[in-house]
């Protein structure tokens, strides 16, 4: 059997919720609905979701039609077989940008909520877990980071956290959608405060992150943080090999990447895909970490930590602990989630993840 077929069989043993597909070879293969191969072979799975508010609840669903032509809604293929809902008190903003539908609403339990193309991005109550972890896991793992690049992160929360590090001199941020930035400044000022720091240099526009990385000087950045949306539609480019190659080139020797890496409960196949790519490119180390975020599907989110060849990076034991950085704990606002104990614990993986994510071995 060929390597790709073997890989698909590995997935069959470890995942639920499979779809039958044809990869062009004439052979039927079974692949999970969330994985990149599924999206490539079944384009409808990559279609945009929509923010569906029914009877005062926001549900992450997608529109379709039944055999009679009647519009019906089905669950998002990124987490097949389940739906996630929050009670809506009031819709505060809803418009279509050039790229996506942008929705902000007041929830009854989690404060204000930002939704893009029907997929929940953040809530006021639990955004701290994601923003603090994706920023401090990489930055506390290297000494005195100076130049940092953020891909995505238009809400400003990652910027807010990076700014706690006084050694940082430059923060470039590439965001595709100006509307996300404007909405964040209006409705999420505690996150958007990150844009006010004079070290921040904002780059906005179509394809900005891809082109920016291609043109970045080799070895410019100490750290690159990819705060992207789920790999559906335009964001799919951000989980493919050319993108990671450009990241590796833009990082200095011993530089680090932190990339959003989905849920270990739902996406072990996708995590495997990304780790296989990164092991080819990043010759320092590759690790998977995770954190609890209640309003994300399955209640957890993962982070892929990679370092380039050069000075060794020990991601598990931070060399630059946040508690020893002057003023960092209360800069702009008090840290709510991250600390050194949480940092180290984030790399402890459940047994099923160690078994299913073969690339971690």
mmCIF file of C-alpha atoms in Angstrom:
data_model
loop_
_atom_site.group_PDB
_atom_site.id
_atom_site.type_symbol
_atom_site.label_atom_id
_atom_site.label_comp_id
_atom_site.label_asym_id
_atom_site.label_seq_id
_atom_site.Cartn_x
_atom_site.Cartn_y
_atom_site.Cartn_z
ATOM 1 C CA UNK A 1 0.000 0.000 0.000
ATOM 2 C CA UNK A 2 1.134 3.565 -0.677
ATOM 3 C CA UNK A 3 2.017 5.918 2.180
ATOM 4 C CA UNK A 4 -1.084 8.103 1.832
ATOM 5 C CA UNK A 5 -3.335 5.040 1.891
ATOM 6 C CA UNK A 6 -1.605 3.785 5.019
ATOM 7 C CA UNK A 7 -2.063 7.191 6.620
ATOM 8 C CA UNK A 8 -5.786 7.119 5.795
ATOM 9 C CA UNK A 9 -6.061 3.668 7.388
ATOM 10 C CA UNK A 10 -4.307 4.976 10.505
ATOM 11 C CA UNK A 11 -6.964 7.652 10.687
ATOM 12 C CA UNK A 12 -9.710 5.064 10.276
ATOM 13 C CA UNK A 13 -8.495 3.288 13.404
ATOM 14 C CA UNK A 14 -8.420 6.413 15.511
ATOM 15 C CA UNK A 15 -11.274 8.692 14.454
ATOM 16 C CA UNK A 16 -15.055 8.617 14.522
ATOM 17 C CA UNK A 17 -17.431 10.314 12.104
ATOM 18 C CA UNK A 18 -16.037 9.242 8.736
ATOM 19 C CA UNK A 19 -17.149 10.095 5.232
ATOM 20 C CA UNK A 20 -16.659 7.915 2.161
ATOM 21 C CA UNK A 21 -14.800 9.719 -0.610
ATOM 22 C CA UNK A 22 -12.834 9.126 -3.786
ATOM 23 C CA UNK A 23 -9.353 10.602 -4.126
ATOM 24 C CA UNK A 24 -9.263 10.363 -7.910
ATOM 25 C CA UNK A 25 -7.596 6.946 -7.959
ATOM 26 C CA UNK A 26 -10.870 5.110 -8.360
ATOM 27 C CA UNK A 27 -10.600 3.711 -4.843
ATOM 28 C CA UNK A 28 -13.049 4.632 -2.092
ATOM 29 C CA UNK A 29 -11.245 5.836 1.027
ATOM 30 C CA UNK A 30 -12.580 6.758 4.423
ATOM 31 C CA UNK A 31 -11.550 10.148 5.750
ATOM 32 C CA UNK A 32 -12.731 12.288 8.655
ATOM 33 C CA UNK A 33 -14.934 15.266 7.815
ATOM 34 C CA UNK A 34 -12.610 17.705 9.582
ATOM 35 C CA UNK A 35 -9.368 16.860 7.806
ATOM 36 C CA UNK A 36 -7.654 18.670 4.957
ATOM 37 C CA UNK A 37 -8.078 15.739 2.566
ATOM 38 C CA UNK A 38 -11.818 15.781 3.208
ATOM 39 C CA UNK A 39 -12.053 19.460 2.359
ATOM 40 C CA UNK A 40 -10.040 19.004 -0.818
ATOM 41 C CA UNK A 41 -12.142 16.086 -2.052
ATOM 42 C CA UNK A 42 -15.484 17.405 -0.806
ATOM 43 C CA UNK A 43 -15.531 21.176 -1.477
ATOM 44 C CA UNK A 44 -18.962 21.593 0.077
ATOM 45 C CA UNK A 45 -17.427 20.845 3.471
ATOM 46 C CA UNK A 46 -15.320 23.957 3.128
ATOM 47 C CA UNK A 47 -18.319 26.221 2.545
ATOM 48 C CA UNK A 48 -18.894 29.101 4.868
ATOM 49 C CA UNK A 49 -20.978 28.801 7.989
ATOM 50 C CA UNK A 50 -23.523 31.420 8.944
ATOM 51 C CA UNK A 51 -24.501 32.933 12.266
ATOM 52 C CA UNK A 52 -27.851 31.351 12.946
ATOM 53 C CA UNK A 53 -29.867 32.876 15.783
ATOM 54 C CA UNK A 54 -32.985 30.830 16.442
ATOM 55 C CA UNK A 55 -35.339 31.511 19.355
ATOM 56 C CA UNK A 56 -32.706 33.620 21.077
ATOM 57 C CA UNK A 57 -29.807 31.142 20.753
ATOM 58 C CA UNK A 58 -26.701 31.348 18.552
ATOM 59 C CA UNK A 59 -25.785 27.993 17.004
ATOM 60 C CA UNK A 60 -22.744 27.230 14.856
ATOM 61 C CA UNK A 61 -24.498 25.676 11.852
ATOM 62 C CA UNK A 62 -24.408 25.690 8.059
ATOM 63 C CA UNK A 63 -27.273 26.207 5.582
ATOM 64 C CA UNK A 64 -28.169 23.569 3.022
ATOM 65 C CA UNK A 65 -31.239 22.265 1.200
ATOM 66 C CA UNK A 66 -33.103 19.002 1.543
ATOM 67 C CA UNK A 67 -34.410 16.975 -1.425
ATOM 68 C CA UNK A 68 -37.483 19.189 -1.716
ATOM 69 C CA UNK A 69 -35.385 22.353 -1.887
ATOM 70 C CA UNK A 70 -36.344 23.501 1.597
ATOM 71 C CA UNK A 71 -33.525 25.223 3.498
ATOM 72 C CA UNK A 72 -32.263 23.217 6.442
ATOM 73 C CA UNK A 73 -29.269 23.566 8.762
ATOM 74 C CA UNK A 74 -26.611 21.005 9.588
ATOM 75 C CA UNK A 75 -23.640 20.977 11.924
ATOM 76 C CA UNK A 76 -20.292 22.487 11.015
ATOM 77 C CA UNK A 77 -17.991 19.825 9.482
ATOM 78 C CA UNK A 78 -15.115 20.930 11.710
ATOM 79 C CA UNK A 79 -16.970 19.263 14.588
ATOM 80 C CA UNK A 80 -19.398 16.781 13.016
ATOM 81 C CA UNK A 81 -22.171 15.335 15.116
ATOM 82 C CA UNK A 82 -22.448 18.179 17.610
ATOM 83 C CA UNK A 83 -23.671 21.769 17.846
ATOM 84 C CA UNK A 84 -22.628 24.610 20.128
ATOM 85 C CA UNK A 85 -25.097 27.231 21.284
ATOM 86 C CA UNK A 86 -25.105 30.351 23.460
ATOM 87 C CA UNK A 87 -28.146 32.304 24.599
ATOM 88 C CA UNK A 88 -28.338 35.686 22.860
ATOM 89 C CA UNK A 89 -29.512 38.655 24.885
ATOM 90 C CA UNK A 90 -28.989 41.242 22.144
ATOM 91 C CA UNK A 91 -27.329 41.423 18.723
ATOM 92 C CA UNK A 92 -24.928 44.378 18.804
ATOM 93 C CA UNK A 93 -23.435 44.194 15.303
ATOM 94 C CA UNK A 94 -23.981 42.078 12.178
ATOM 95 C CA UNK A 95 -22.515 42.872 8.764
ATOM 96 C CA UNK A 96 -20.692 41.194 5.901
ATOM 97 C CA UNK A 97 -17.162 42.347 5.243
ATOM 98 C CA UNK A 98 -15.321 41.639 2.011
ATOM 99 C CA UNK A 99 -14.259 38.287 3.467
ATOM 100 C CA UNK A 100 -16.769 37.057 6.029
ATOM 101 C CA UNK A 101 -19.876 37.646 8.098
ATOM 102 C CA UNK A 102 -19.056 39.480 11.335
ATOM 103 C CA UNK A 103 -21.424 39.167 14.291
ATOM 104 C CA UNK A 104 -21.193 40.559 17.825
ATOM 105 C CA UNK A 105 -23.815 39.792 20.423
ATOM 106 C CA UNK A 106 -24.356 40.074 24.157
ATOM 107 C CA UNK A 107 -24.692 36.613 25.676
ATOM 108 C CA UNK A 108 -26.349 35.801 28.967
ATOM 109 C CA UNK A 109 -23.392 33.830 30.390
ATOM 110 C CA UNK A 110 -20.160 34.882 28.640
ATOM 111 C CA UNK A 111 -20.495 38.608 28.044
ATOM 112 C CA UNK A 112 -19.952 39.923 24.539
ATOM 113 C CA UNK A 113 -19.190 37.354 21.836
ATOM 114 C CA UNK A 114 -17.422 37.692 18.461
ATOM 115 C CA UNK A 115 -18.490 35.309 15.676
ATOM 116 C CA UNK A 116 -16.972 35.092 12.174
ATOM 117 C CA UNK A 117 -18.830 33.169 9.464
ATOM 118 C CA UNK A 118 -20.869 31.410 12.111
ATOM 119 C CA UNK A 119 -17.845 30.224 14.115
ATOM 120 C CA UNK A 120 -17.358 31.609 17.605
ATOM 121 C CA UNK A 121 -13.992 33.380 17.935
ATOM 122 C CA UNK A 122 -13.989 34.732 21.476
ATOM 123 C CA UNK A 123 -16.079 35.741 24.456
ATOM 124 C CA UNK A 124 -15.310 38.337 27.103
ATOM 125 C CA UNK A 125 -15.385 35.723 29.859
ATOM 126 C CA UNK A 126 -12.904 33.140 28.567
ATOM 127 C CA UNK A 127 -10.795 34.975 25.943
ATOM 128 C CA UNK A 128 -8.044 35.266 28.558
ATOM 129 C CA UNK A 129 -7.213 31.552 28.343
ATOM 130 C CA UNK A 130 -6.590 31.564 24.600
ATOM 131 C CA UNK A 131 -4.912 34.969 24.279
ATOM 132 C CA UNK A 132 -2.572 34.497 27.233
ATOM 133 C CA UNK A 133 -1.525 30.972 26.312
ATOM 134 C CA UNK A 134 -0.865 31.557 22.596
ATOM 135 C CA UNK A 135 1.329 34.551 23.451
ATOM 136 C CA UNK A 136 3.221 33.456 26.559
ATOM 137 C CA UNK A 137 3.879 29.815 25.690
ATOM 138 C CA UNK A 138 6.370 30.912 22.987
ATOM 139 C CA UNK A 139 7.604 34.200 24.463
ATOM 140 C CA UNK A 140 8.370 32.771 27.904
ATOM 141 C CA UNK A 141 10.334 29.949 26.264
ATOM 142 C CA UNK A 142 13.087 32.186 24.847
ATOM 143 C CA UNK A 143 15.255 34.865 26.405
ATOM 144 C CA UNK A 144 14.533 38.545 25.718
ATOM 145 C CA UNK A 145 12.410 38.316 22.535
ATOM 146 C CA UNK A 146 12.697 41.524 20.510
ATOM 147 C CA UNK A 147 10.943 41.121 17.142
ATOM 148 C CA UNK A 148 7.567 39.371 17.002
ATOM 149 C CA UNK A 149 5.145 38.741 14.121
ATOM 150 C CA UNK A 150 1.439 38.019 14.619
ATOM 151 C CA UNK A 151 -0.578 36.460 11.793
ATOM 152 C CA UNK A 152 -4.286 37.120 12.279
ATOM 153 C CA UNK A 153 -5.249 38.335 15.726
ATOM 154 C CA UNK A 154 -7.383 41.230 14.482
ATOM 155 C CA UNK A 155 -9.193 41.493 17.818
ATOM 156 C CA UNK A 156 -5.964 42.761 19.442
ATOM 157 C CA UNK A 157 -5.878 40.293 22.327
ATOM 158 C CA UNK A 158 -2.601 38.627 21.328
ATOM 159 C CA UNK A 159 -1.006 42.058 20.954
ATOM 160 C CA UNK A 160 -2.171 42.975 24.452
ATOM 161 C CA UNK A 161 -0.377 39.935 25.856
ATOM 162 C CA UNK A 162 2.835 40.327 23.826
ATOM 163 C CA UNK A 163 3.122 43.884 25.115
ATOM 164 C CA UNK A 164 3.659 42.541 28.638
ATOM 165 C CA UNK A 165 7.178 41.597 27.526
ATOM 166 C CA UNK A 166 9.294 44.731 27.929
ATOM 167 C CA UNK A 167 12.150 43.256 25.882
ATOM 168 C CA UNK A 168 9.965 43.325 22.750
ATOM 169 C CA UNK A 169 10.854 46.227 20.442
ATOM 170 C CA UNK A 170 8.708 45.508 17.346
ATOM 171 C CA UNK A 171 5.375 43.719 16.856
ATOM 172 C CA UNK A 172 4.286 43.307 13.236
ATOM 173 C CA UNK A 173 0.700 42.120 12.799
ATOM 174 C CA UNK A 174 -0.893 40.942 9.516
ATOM 175 C CA UNK A 175 -4.706 40.884 9.467
ATOM 176 C CA UNK A 176 -6.821 40.359 6.368
ATOM 177 C CA UNK A 177 -10.047 42.037 7.532
ATOM 178 C CA UNK A 178 -10.200 45.690 8.643
ATOM 179 C CA UNK A 179 -13.768 45.182 9.856
ATOM 180 C CA UNK A 180 -12.597 42.734 12.531
ATOM 181 C CA UNK A 181 -10.193 45.367 13.860
ATOM 182 C CA UNK A 182 -12.830 48.121 13.831
ATOM 183 C CA UNK A 183 -15.441 45.924 15.521
ATOM 184 C CA UNK A 184 -12.979 44.889 18.196
ATOM 185 C CA UNK A 185 -12.097 48.510 18.948
ATOM 186 C CA UNK A 186 -15.778 49.351 19.336
ATOM 187 C CA UNK A 187 -17.090 46.309 21.206
ATOM 188 C CA UNK A 188 -14.001 44.681 22.795
ATOM 189 C CA UNK A 189 -11.839 47.557 24.047
ATOM 190 C CA UNK A 190 -10.100 45.333 26.623
ATOM 191 C CA UNK A 191 -8.638 43.325 23.744
ATOM 192 C CA UNK A 192 -8.199 46.102 21.196
ATOM 193 C CA UNK A 193 -6.050 48.048 23.671
ATOM 194 C CA UNK A 194 -3.202 46.019 22.180
ATOM 195 C CA UNK A 195 -3.321 48.192 19.059
ATOM 196 C CA UNK A 196 -2.472 51.283 21.112
ATOM 197 C CA UNK A 197 1.067 50.182 21.924
ATOM 198 C CA UNK A 198 3.671 52.169 19.919
ATOM 199 C CA UNK A 199 5.633 48.974 19.213
ATOM 200 C CA UNK A 200 2.778 47.634 17.062
ATOM 201 C CA UNK A 201 2.993 47.945 13.261
ATOM 202 C CA UNK A 202 -0.262 46.943 11.549
ATOM 203 C CA UNK A 203 -0.461 45.504 8.009
ATOM 204 C CA UNK A 204 -3.981 44.993 6.623
ATOM 205 C CA UNK A 205 -5.174 43.651 3.293
ATOM 206 C CA UNK A 206 -5.990 40.751 1.026
ATOM 207 C CA UNK A 207 -3.369 38.010 1.256
ATOM 208 C CA UNK A 208 -1.253 40.195 3.528
ATOM 209 C CA UNK A 209 0.130 37.460 5.779
ATOM 210 C CA UNK A 210 1.219 35.192 2.909
ATOM 211 C CA UNK A 211 2.933 37.962 0.958
ATOM 212 C CA UNK A 212 4.364 39.596 4.066
ATOM 213 C CA UNK A 213 6.075 36.377 5.097
ATOM 214 C CA UNK A 214 7.448 35.807 1.593
ATOM 215 C CA UNK A 215 9.065 39.225 1.645
ATOM 216 C CA UNK A 216 10.218 39.236 5.289
ATOM 217 C CA UNK A 217 14.011 39.332 5.736
ATOM 218 C CA UNK A 218 15.471 35.944 6.550
ATOM 219 C CA UNK A 219 15.894 35.424 10.305
ATOM 220 C CA UNK A 220 14.113 38.671 11.263
ATOM 221 C CA UNK A 221 11.806 37.381 14.002
ATOM 222 C CA UNK A 222 12.429 35.847 17.403
ATOM 223 C CA UNK A 223 8.835 34.585 17.515
ATOM 224 C CA UNK A 224 5.892 34.217 15.144
ATOM 225 C CA UNK A 225 2.391 33.682 16.521
ATOM 226 C CA UNK A 226 -0.325 32.439 14.173
ATOM 227 C CA UNK A 227 -3.735 33.324 15.603
ATOM 228 C CA UNK A 228 -5.751 32.064 12.660
ATOM 229 C CA UNK A 229 -9.329 30.918 12.326
ATOM 230 C CA UNK A 230 -10.225 27.290 11.609
ATOM 231 C CA UNK A 231 -8.725 25.973 8.321
ATOM 232 C CA UNK A 232 -11.823 26.547 6.195
ATOM 233 C CA UNK A 233 -11.938 28.825 3.155
ATOM 234 C CA UNK A 234 -9.209 31.535 3.031
ATOM 235 C CA UNK A 235 -7.582 30.278 6.238
ATOM 236 C CA UNK A 236 -6.800 26.865 4.724
ATOM 237 C CA UNK A 237 -3.584 28.309 3.229
ATOM 238 C CA UNK A 238 -2.368 28.862 6.787
ATOM 239 C CA UNK A 239 -2.052 25.132 7.507
ATOM 240 C CA UNK A 240 -0.180 24.187 4.344
ATOM 241 C CA UNK A 241 3.520 23.484 3.801
ATOM 242 C CA UNK A 242 4.519 26.647 1.862
ATOM 243 C CA UNK A 243 3.182 28.823 4.667
ATOM 244 C CA UNK A 244 5.213 26.998 7.326
ATOM 245 C CA UNK A 245 8.309 27.104 5.093
ATOM 246 C CA UNK A 246 8.043 30.879 4.929
ATOM 247 C CA UNK A 247 7.669 31.029 8.699
ATOM 248 C CA UNK A 248 10.786 28.920 9.183
ATOM 249 C CA UNK A 249 12.771 31.199 6.870
ATOM 250 C CA UNK A 250 11.602 34.359 8.670
ATOM 251 C CA UNK A 251 12.612 33.041 12.108
ATOM 252 C CA UNK A 252 16.134 33.456 13.475
ATOM 253 C CA UNK A 253 18.100 30.347 14.540
ATOM 254 C CA UNK A 254 16.389 29.113 17.692
ATOM 255 C CA UNK A 255 13.340 31.257 16.913
ATOM 256 C CA UNK A 256 9.898 29.951 17.834
ATOM 257 C CA UNK A 257 6.462 29.504 16.290
ATOM 258 C CA UNK A 258 3.195 29.161 18.182
ATOM 259 C CA UNK A 259 0.314 28.101 15.944
ATOM 260 C CA UNK A 260 -3.315 27.518 16.871
ATOM 261 C CA UNK A 261 -3.778 23.742 16.527
ATOM 262 C CA UNK A 262 -7.414 22.788 17.034
ATOM 263 C CA UNK A 263 -8.968 20.347 19.524
ATOM 264 C CA UNK A 264 -7.341 17.079 20.522
ATOM 265 C CA UNK A 265 -10.853 15.649 21.105
ATOM 266 C CA UNK A 266 -12.019 16.391 17.567
ATOM 267 C CA UNK A 267 -9.080 16.862 15.216
ATOM 268 C CA UNK A 268 -6.288 14.358 15.817
ATOM 269 C CA UNK A 269 -6.067 13.754 12.062
ATOM 270 C CA UNK A 270 -5.644 17.452 11.335
ATOM 271 C CA UNK A 271 -3.136 17.800 14.188
ATOM 272 C CA UNK A 272 -1.194 14.885 12.699
ATOM 273 C CA UNK A 273 -1.153 16.584 9.284
ATOM 274 C CA UNK A 274 0.234 19.834 10.687
ATOM 275 C CA UNK A 275 2.829 18.155 12.906
ATOM 276 C CA UNK A 276 4.134 16.023 10.020
ATOM 277 C CA UNK A 277 4.645 19.193 7.975
ATOM 278 C CA UNK A 278 6.324 21.062 10.822
ATOM 279 C CA UNK A 279 8.683 18.187 11.663
ATOM 280 C CA UNK A 280 10.026 18.447 8.111
ATOM 281 C CA UNK A 281 10.601 22.196 8.394
ATOM 282 C CA UNK A 282 11.498 22.973 12.011
ATOM 283 C CA UNK A 283 14.630 21.100 12.999
ATOM 284 C CA UNK A 284 14.770 22.373 16.580
ATOM 285 C CA UNK A 285 11.752 20.879 18.330
ATOM 286 C CA UNK A 286 8.014 20.422 17.814
ATOM 287 C CA UNK A 287 5.576 20.157 20.736
ATOM 288 C CA UNK A 288 1.803 20.128 21.223
ATOM 289 C CA UNK A 289 0.198 21.949 24.157
ATOM 290 C CA UNK A 290 -3.401 22.613 25.126
ATOM 291 C CA UNK A 291 -5.646 24.767 27.292
ATOM 292 C CA UNK A 292 -9.227 24.837 28.499
ATOM 293 C CA UNK A 293 -11.496 27.339 26.724
ATOM 294 C CA UNK A 294 -15.139 26.544 27.610
ATOM 295 C CA UNK A 295 -16.797 28.128 24.573
ATOM 296 C CA UNK A 296 -14.577 26.435 21.978
ATOM 297 C CA UNK A 297 -15.780 23.097 20.535
ATOM 298 C CA UNK A 298 -15.048 20.311 23.054
ATOM 299 C CA UNK A 299 -13.919 22.945 25.587
ATOM 300 C CA UNK A 300 -10.218 22.808 24.717
ATOM 301 C CA UNK A 301 -7.864 24.309 22.140
ATOM 302 C CA UNK A 302 -4.397 23.189 21.087
ATOM 303 C CA UNK A 303 -1.172 25.017 20.281
ATOM 304 C CA UNK A 304 1.716 23.807 18.151
ATOM 305 C CA UNK A 305 5.103 25.028 19.429
ATOM 306 C CA UNK A 306 8.066 24.762 17.046
ATOM 307 C CA UNK A 307 11.640 26.036 17.083
ATOM 308 C CA UNK A 308 14.147 26.385 14.266
ATOM 309 C CA UNK A 309 17.588 24.822 14.322
ATOM 310 C CA UNK A 310 19.924 26.791 16.563
ATOM 311 C CA UNK A 311 20.069 27.469 20.295
ATOM 312 C CA UNK A 312 17.901 24.742 21.874
ATOM 313 C CA UNK A 313 14.463 25.730 23.163
ATOM 314 C CA UNK A 314 12.900 23.964 26.150
ATOM 315 C CA UNK A 315 9.221 24.734 25.677
ATOM 316 C CA UNK A 316 8.121 22.732 28.704
ATOM 317 C CA UNK A 317 10.212 24.642 31.256
ATOM 318 C CA UNK A 318 10.067 28.399 30.491
ATOM 319 C CA UNK A 319 13.457 30.109 30.600
ATOM 320 C CA UNK A 320 11.744 33.496 30.750
ATOM 321 C CA UNK A 321 9.051 33.004 33.462
ATOM 322 C CA UNK A 322 6.308 35.631 33.413
ATOM 323 C CA UNK A 323 6.457 36.089 37.193
ATOM 324 C CA UNK A 324 10.034 37.400 36.942
ATOM 325 C CA UNK A 325 9.294 39.973 34.236
ATOM 326 C CA UNK A 326 8.972 43.379 35.821
ATOM 327 C CA UNK A 327 5.407 44.676 35.619
ATOM 328 C CA UNK A 328 4.247 41.882 33.317
ATOM 329 C CA UNK A 329 1.608 40.385 35.596
ATOM 330 C CA UNK A 330 -0.468 43.577 35.703
ATOM 331 C CA UNK A 331 0.469 45.344 32.452
ATOM 332 C CA UNK A 332 -2.745 46.834 30.976
ATOM 333 C CA UNK A 333 -4.721 44.348 33.061
ATOM 334 C CA UNK A 334 -4.034 41.537 35.504
ATOM 335 C CA UNK A 335 -3.237 38.098 34.085
ATOM 336 C CA UNK A 336 -6.262 35.836 34.522
ATOM 337 C CA UNK A 337 -5.202 32.409 33.250
ATOM 338 C CA UNK A 338 -1.522 31.963 32.438
ATOM 339 C CA UNK A 339 1.239 31.243 34.948
ATOM 340 C CA UNK A 340 4.355 29.074 34.957
ATOM 341 C CA UNK A 341 2.539 26.071 36.460
ATOM 342 C CA UNK A 342 -0.111 26.243 33.739
ATOM 343 C CA UNK A 343 2.642 26.601 31.130
ATOM 344 C CA UNK A 344 4.362 23.380 32.178
ATOM 345 C CA UNK A 345 1.092 21.484 32.622
ATOM 346 C CA UNK A 346 -0.056 22.405 29.104
ATOM 347 C CA UNK A 347 2.418 19.918 27.606
ATOM 348 C CA UNK A 348 1.085 16.941 29.600
ATOM 349 C CA UNK A 349 -0.933 14.966 27.045
ATOM 350 C CA UNK A 350 -3.690 12.391 27.608
ATOM 351 C CA UNK A 351 -2.821 8.822 26.694
ATOM 352 C CA UNK A 352 -5.180 8.724 23.697
ATOM 353 C CA UNK A 353 -3.435 11.762 22.179
ATOM 354 C CA UNK A 354 -0.042 10.098 22.576
ATOM 355 C CA UNK A 355 -1.434 7.041 20.773
ATOM 356 C CA UNK A 356 -3.370 8.800 18.010
ATOM 357 C CA UNK A 357 -1.046 11.643 17.119
ATOM 358 C CA UNK A 358 1.703 9.452 15.699
ATOM 359 C CA UNK A 359 3.803 12.449 14.674
ATOM 360 C CA UNK A 360 4.415 13.231 18.348
ATOM 361 C CA UNK A 361 6.384 9.995 18.740
#
